[in-house]
CSV table of C-alpha atoms and ligand atoms in Angstrom, one decimal:
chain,number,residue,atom,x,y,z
D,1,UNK,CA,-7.8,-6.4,15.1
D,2,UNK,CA,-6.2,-3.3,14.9
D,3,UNK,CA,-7.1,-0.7,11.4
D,4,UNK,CA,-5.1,-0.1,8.3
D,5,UNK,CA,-5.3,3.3,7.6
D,6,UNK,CA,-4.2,4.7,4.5
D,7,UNK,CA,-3.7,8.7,3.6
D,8,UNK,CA,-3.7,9.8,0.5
D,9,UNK,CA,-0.8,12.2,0.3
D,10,UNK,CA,-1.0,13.2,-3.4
D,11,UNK,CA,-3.9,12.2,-6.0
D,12,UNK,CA,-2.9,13.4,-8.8
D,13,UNK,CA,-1.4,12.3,-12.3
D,14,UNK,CA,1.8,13.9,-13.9
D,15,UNK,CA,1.0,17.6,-13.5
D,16,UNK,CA,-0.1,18.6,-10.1
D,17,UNK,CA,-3.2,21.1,-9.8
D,18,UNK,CA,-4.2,23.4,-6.9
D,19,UNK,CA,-5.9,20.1,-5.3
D,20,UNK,CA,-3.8,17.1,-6.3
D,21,UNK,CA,0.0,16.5,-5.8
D,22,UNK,CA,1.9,13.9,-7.4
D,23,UNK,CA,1.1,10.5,-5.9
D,24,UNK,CA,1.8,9.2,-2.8
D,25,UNK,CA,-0.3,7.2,-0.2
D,26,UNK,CA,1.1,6.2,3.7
D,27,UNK,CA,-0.2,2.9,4.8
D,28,UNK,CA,-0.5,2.6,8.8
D,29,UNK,CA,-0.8,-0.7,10.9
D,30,UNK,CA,0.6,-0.9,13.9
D,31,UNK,CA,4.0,0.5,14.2
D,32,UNK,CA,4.5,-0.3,10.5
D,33,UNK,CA,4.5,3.4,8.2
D,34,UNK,CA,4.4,2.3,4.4
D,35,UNK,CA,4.8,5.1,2.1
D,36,UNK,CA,3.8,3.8,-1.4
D,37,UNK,CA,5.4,6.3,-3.8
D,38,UNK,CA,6.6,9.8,-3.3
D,39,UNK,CA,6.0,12.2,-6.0
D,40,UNK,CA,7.6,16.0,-5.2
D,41,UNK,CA,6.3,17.9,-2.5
D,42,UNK,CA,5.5,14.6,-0.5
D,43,UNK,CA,7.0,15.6,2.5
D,44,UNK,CA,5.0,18.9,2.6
D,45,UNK,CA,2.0,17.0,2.3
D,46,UNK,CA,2.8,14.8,5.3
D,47,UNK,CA,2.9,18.6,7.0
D,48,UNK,CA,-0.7,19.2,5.9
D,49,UNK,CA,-1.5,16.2,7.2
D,50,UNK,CA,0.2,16.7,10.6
D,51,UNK,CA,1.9,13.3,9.8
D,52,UNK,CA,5.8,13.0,10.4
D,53,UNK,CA,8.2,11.1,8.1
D,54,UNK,CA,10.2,10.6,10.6
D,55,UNK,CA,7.7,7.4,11.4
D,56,UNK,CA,8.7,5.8,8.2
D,57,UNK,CA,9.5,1.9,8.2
D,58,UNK,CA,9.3,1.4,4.5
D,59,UNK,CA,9.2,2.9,1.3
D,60,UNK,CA,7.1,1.0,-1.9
D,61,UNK,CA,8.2,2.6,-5.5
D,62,UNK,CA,6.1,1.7,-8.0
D,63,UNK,CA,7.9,2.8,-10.9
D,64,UNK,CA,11.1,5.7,-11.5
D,65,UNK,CA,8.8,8.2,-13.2
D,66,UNK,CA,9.2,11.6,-11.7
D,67,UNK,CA,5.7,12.0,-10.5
D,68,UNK,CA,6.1,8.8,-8.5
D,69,UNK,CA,9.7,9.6,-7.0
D,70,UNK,CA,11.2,13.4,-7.1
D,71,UNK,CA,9.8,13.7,-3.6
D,72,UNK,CA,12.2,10.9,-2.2
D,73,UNK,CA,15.7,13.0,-2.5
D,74,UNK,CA,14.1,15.8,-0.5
D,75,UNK,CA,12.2,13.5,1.8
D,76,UNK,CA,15.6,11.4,2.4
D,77,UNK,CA,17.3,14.8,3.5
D,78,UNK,CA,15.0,15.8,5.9
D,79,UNK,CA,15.3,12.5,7.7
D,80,UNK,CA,19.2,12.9,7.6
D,81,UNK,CA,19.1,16.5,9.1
D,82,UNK,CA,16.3,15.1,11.6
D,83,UNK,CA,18.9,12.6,12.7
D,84,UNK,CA,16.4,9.2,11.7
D,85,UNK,CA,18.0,6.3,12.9
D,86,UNK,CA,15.8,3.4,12.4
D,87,UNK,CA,16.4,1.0,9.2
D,88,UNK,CA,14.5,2.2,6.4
D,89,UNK,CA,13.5,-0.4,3.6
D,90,UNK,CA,13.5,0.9,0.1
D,91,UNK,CA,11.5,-1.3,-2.3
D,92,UNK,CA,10.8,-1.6,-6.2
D,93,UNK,CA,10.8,-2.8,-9.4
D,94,UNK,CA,14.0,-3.7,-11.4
D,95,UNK,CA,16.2,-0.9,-12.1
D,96,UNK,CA,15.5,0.4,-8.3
D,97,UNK,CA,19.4,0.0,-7.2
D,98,UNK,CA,20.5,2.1,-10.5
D,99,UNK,CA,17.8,5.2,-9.7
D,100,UNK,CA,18.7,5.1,-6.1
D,101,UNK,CA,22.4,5.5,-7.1
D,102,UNK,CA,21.6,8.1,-9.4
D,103,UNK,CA,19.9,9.4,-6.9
D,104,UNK,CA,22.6,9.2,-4.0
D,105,UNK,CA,25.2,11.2,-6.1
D,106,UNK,CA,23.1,14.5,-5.1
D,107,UNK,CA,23.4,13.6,-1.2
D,108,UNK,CA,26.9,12.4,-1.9
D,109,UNK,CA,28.7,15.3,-2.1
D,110,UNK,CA,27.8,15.8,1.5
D,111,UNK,CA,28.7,12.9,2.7
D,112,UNK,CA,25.7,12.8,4.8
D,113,UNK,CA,23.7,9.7,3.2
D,114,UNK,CA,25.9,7.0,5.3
D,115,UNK,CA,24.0,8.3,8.3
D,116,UNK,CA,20.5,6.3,6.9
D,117,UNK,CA,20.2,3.0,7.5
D,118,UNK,CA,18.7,2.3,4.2
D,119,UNK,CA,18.3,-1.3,2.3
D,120,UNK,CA,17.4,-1.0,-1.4
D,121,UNK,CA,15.9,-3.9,-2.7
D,122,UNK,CA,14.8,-4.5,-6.2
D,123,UNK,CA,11.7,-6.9,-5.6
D,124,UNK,CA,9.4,-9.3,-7.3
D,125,UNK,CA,6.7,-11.9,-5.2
D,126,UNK,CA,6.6,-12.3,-1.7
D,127,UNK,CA,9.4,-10.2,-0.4
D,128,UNK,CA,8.4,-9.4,3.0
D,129,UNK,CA,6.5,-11.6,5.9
D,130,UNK,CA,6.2,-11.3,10.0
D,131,UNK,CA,3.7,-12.5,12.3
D,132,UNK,CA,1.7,-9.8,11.4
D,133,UNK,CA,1.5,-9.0,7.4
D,134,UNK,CA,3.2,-9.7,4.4
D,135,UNK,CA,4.2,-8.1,1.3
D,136,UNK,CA,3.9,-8.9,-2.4
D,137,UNK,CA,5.1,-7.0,-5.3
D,138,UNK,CA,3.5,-7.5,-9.0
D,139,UNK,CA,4.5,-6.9,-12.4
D,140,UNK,CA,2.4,-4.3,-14.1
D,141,UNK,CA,2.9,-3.3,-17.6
D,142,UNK,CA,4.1,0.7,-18.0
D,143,UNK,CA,6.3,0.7,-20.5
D,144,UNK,CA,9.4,0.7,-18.0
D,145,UNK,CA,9.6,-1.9,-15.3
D,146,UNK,CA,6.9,-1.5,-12.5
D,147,UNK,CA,5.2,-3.1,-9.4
D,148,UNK,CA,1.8,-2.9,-7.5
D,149,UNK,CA,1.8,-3.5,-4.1
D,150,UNK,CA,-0.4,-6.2,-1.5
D,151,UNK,CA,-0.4,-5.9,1.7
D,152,UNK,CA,-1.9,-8.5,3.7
D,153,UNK,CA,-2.7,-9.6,7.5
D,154,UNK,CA,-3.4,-13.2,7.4
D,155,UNK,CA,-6.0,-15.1,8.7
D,156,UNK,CA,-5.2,-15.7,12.4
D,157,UNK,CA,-6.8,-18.4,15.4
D,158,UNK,CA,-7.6,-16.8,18.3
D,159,UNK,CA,-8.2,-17.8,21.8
D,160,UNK,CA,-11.5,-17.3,22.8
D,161,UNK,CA,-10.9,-16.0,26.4
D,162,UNK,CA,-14.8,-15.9,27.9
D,163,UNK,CA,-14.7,-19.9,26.9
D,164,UNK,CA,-11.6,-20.3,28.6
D,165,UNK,CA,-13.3,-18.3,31.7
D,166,UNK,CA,-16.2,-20.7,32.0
D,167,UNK,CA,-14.3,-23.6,32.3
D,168,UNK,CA,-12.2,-22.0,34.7
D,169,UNK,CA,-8.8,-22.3,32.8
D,170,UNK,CA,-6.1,-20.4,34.4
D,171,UNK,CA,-3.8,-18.6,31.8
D,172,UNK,CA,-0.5,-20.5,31.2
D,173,UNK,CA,1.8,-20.2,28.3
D,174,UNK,CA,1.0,-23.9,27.3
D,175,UNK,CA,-2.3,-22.1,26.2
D,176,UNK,CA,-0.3,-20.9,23.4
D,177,UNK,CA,-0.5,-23.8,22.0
D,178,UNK,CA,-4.3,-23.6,21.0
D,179,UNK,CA,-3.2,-20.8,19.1
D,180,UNK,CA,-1.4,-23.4,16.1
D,181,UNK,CA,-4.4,-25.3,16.4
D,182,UNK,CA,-3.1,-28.3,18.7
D,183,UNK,CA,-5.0,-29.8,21.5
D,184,UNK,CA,-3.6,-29.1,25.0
D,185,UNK,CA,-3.7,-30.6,28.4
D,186,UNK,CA,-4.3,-28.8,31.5
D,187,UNK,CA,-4.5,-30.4,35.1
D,188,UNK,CA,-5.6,-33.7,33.7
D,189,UNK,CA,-8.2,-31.7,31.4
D,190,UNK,CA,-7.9,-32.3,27.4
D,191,UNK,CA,-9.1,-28.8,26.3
D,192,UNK,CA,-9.5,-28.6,22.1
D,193,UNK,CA,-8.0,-26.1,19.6
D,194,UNK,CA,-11.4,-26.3,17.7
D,195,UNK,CA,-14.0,-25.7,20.4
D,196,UNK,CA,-11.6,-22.7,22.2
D,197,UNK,CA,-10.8,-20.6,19.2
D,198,UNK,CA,-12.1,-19.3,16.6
D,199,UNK,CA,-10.4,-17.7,13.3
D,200,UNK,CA,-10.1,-13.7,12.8
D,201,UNK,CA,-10.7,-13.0,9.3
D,202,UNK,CA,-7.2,-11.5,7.4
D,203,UNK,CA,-7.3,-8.4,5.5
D,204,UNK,CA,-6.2,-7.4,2.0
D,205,UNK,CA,-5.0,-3.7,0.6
D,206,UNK,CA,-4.0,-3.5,-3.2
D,207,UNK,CA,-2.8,-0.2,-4.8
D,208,UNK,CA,-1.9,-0.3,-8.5
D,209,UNK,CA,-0.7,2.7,-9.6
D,210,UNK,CA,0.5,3.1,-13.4
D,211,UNK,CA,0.1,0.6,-15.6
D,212,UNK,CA,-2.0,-0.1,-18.6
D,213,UNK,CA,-4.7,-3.0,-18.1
D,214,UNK,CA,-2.9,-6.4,-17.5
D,215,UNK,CA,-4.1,-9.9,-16.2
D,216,UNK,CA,-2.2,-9.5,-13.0
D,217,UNK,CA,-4.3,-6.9,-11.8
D,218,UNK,CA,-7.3,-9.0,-11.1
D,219,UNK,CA,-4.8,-12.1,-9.5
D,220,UNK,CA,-3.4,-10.0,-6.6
D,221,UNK,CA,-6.9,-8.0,-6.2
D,222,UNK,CA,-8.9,-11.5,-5.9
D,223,UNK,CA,-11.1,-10.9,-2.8
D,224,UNK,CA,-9.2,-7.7,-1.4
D,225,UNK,CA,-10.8,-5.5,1.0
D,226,UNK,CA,-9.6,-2.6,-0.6
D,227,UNK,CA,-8.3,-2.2,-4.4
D,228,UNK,CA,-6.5,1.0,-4.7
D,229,UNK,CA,-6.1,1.6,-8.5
D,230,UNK,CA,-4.9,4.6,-10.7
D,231,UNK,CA,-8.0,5.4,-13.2
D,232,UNK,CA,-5.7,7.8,-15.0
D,233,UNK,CA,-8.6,8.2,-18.4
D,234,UNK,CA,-11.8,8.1,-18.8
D,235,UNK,CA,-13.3,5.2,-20.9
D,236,UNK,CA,-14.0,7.7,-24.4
D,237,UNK,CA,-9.9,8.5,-23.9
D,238,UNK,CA,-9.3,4.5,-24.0
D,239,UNK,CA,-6.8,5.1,-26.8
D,240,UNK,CA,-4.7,7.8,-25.0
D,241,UNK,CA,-4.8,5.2,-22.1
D,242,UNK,CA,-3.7,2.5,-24.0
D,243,UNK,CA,-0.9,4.8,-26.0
D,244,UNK,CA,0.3,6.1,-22.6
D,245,UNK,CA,-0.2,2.9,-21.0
D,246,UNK,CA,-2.6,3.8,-18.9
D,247,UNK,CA,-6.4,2.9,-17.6
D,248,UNK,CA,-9.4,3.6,-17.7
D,249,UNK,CA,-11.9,4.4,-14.6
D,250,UNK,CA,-14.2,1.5,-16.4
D,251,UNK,CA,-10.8,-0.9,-17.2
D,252,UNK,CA,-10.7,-0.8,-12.9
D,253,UNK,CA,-14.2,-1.1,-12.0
D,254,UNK,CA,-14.4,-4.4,-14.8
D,255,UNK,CA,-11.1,-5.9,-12.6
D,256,UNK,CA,-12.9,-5.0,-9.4
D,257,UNK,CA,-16.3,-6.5,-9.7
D,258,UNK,CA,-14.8,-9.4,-11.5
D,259,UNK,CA,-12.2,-10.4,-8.6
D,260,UNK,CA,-15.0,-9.5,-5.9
D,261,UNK,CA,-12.8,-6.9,-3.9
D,262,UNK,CA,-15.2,-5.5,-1.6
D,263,UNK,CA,-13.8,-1.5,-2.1
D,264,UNK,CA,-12.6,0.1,-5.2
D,265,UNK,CA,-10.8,3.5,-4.7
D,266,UNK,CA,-9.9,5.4,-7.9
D,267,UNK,CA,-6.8,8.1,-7.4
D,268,UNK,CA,-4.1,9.2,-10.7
D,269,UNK,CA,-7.2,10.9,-12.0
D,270,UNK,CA,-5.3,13.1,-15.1
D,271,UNK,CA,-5.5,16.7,-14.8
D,272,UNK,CA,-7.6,17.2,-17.7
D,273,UNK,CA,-10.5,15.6,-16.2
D,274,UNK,CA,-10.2,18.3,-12.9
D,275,UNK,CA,-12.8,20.4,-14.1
D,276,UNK,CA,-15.4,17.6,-14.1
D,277,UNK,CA,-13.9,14.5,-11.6
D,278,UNK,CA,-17.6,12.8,-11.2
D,279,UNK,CA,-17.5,11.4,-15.0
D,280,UNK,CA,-14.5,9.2,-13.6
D,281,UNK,CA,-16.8,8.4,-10.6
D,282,UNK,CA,-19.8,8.0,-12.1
D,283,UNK,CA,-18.5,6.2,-14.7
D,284,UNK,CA,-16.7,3.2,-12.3
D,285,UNK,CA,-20.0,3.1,-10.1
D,286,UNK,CA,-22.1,2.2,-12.8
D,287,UNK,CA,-19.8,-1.2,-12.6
D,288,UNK,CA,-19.0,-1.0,-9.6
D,289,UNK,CA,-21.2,0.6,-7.1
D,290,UNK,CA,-18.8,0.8,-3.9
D,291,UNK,CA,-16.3,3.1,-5.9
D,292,UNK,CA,-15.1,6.3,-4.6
D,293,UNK,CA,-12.4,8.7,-5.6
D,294,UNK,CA,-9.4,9.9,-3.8
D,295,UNK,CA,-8.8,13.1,-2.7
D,296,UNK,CA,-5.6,14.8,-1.1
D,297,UNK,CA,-5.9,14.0,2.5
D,298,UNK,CA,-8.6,11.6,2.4
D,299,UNK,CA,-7.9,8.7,5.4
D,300,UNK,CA,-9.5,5.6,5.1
D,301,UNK,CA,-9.7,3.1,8.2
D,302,UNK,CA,-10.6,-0.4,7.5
R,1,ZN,ZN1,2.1,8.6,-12.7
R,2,ZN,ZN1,4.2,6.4,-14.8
């Protein structure tokens, strides 16, 4: 199966610092380019990271505060003036076709927008399946209206090609077949689903950015791979978190362990824990061992 990668564009909570920029994170598979939030200066970041918008498919808000979305009017522009011509998917939580609006007066006035190829959706559930992945959008709770994101490769049967060798099956498209499970026969020959394929295991990537702690987040992280999750206080701050509806770096790694994700990656660290970032760490790994925080740039494969 081919990787997910995900890089972490911007780490960082509502003031950037020297390290951290306002939050955004590119999810990779395939010919597929996510880009989940895009705080200001996101499209400089993709330059530091030798990336290229102009790869975008799709484009995940979270939520309409600034450090999640005043990188998207610049980011939009440069994709006009580079002449982008694929359909790009704009995704988020209610109020997403009123920002975008807003936000489509400041192109406007140069009559340049109508050259994207952009659908704005405002989205909730399942909104998005192929062959290859899905995506599901849940409520969070932030005060204003919000998503986190899944995105999932199913479970899939595969043929198991050396078995098909030692019978000395030639490859026809009835073999397809196998694939939804259903017996086939070939030259007389019944060959079965369950002895020539075997099932490759799906994968699961959750990123919850803003929110304060809510029940959904340990539904959609249920046996993820990865859990992506802000960790915007630490636990001895769990008022401002709550007041600001926020979490806490031990609210996360309590969600993790109890829906068994296998990874837990912390990122929306606030700026006033820069000076000391391990007490977030260490903090979540005494929960939750496999814990690690994000950093600008970081890539993670899985
Ligand atoms: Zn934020
Ligand atoms: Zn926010």
């Amino acid at each position: 199966m081919e990787k997910i990668r995900l890089t972490f564009l911007g780490t960082g909570d509502a003031i950037p610092t020297k390290k951290r920029n306002h939050t955004a994170i590119l999810l990779s598979y395939k010919n597929e380019n996510i880009l989940i939030d895009c705080g200001e200066g996101t499209q400089r970041q993709f330059k530091f990271a030798e990336l290229s918008p102009m790869q975008l498919t799709r484009i995940l808000i979270t939520h309409w505060h600034g450090d999640h979305t005043l990188g998207l009017l610049g980011l939009l522009e440069t994709l006009i003036m580079q002449n982008y011509s694929k359909k790009l998917s704009i995704y988020g939580p209610k109020g997403t076709k009123r920002y975008f609006s807003l936000l489509s007066q400041f192109l406007g006035p140069y009559k340049k927008l109508h050259k994207l190829n952009l659908q704005v959706e405002e989205v909730q559930g399942k909104f998005f399946e192929n062959n290859e992945f899905s995506l599901t959008a849940w409520q969070m709770s932030h005060g204003v209206p919000a998503n986190a994101y899944v995105f999932e490769i199913p479970d899939q049967r595969r043929i198991d090609k050396s078995k098909l060798k030692e019978l000395g099956v030639a490859s026809t498209p009835e073999l397809k077949k196998l694939k939804e499970g259903k017996d086939v026969f070939i030259d007389g020959k019944k060959l079965k689903a369950k002895d020539l394929t075997y099932i490759e295991k799906g994968k699961k990537v959750c990123v919850v950015l803003d929110t304060k702690l809510n029940e959904n987040i340990g539904k959609l992280a249920r046996n993820a791979d990865l859990l992506v999750s802000e960790a915007t206080f630490l636990d001895k701050d769990k008022k401002l978190a709550e007041q600001y509806n926020h979490m806490t770096a031990a609210q996360v790694a309590k969600v993790a362990k109890k829906a068994k994700v296998k990874k837990l990656i912390l990122t929306h660290i606030s700026q006033r824990y820069e000076k000391n970032l391990s007490e977030s760490l260490n903090e979540a790994k005494k929960i939750f061992p496999n814990t690690s925080l994000a950093r600008d740039f970081d890539v993670v494969e899985l």
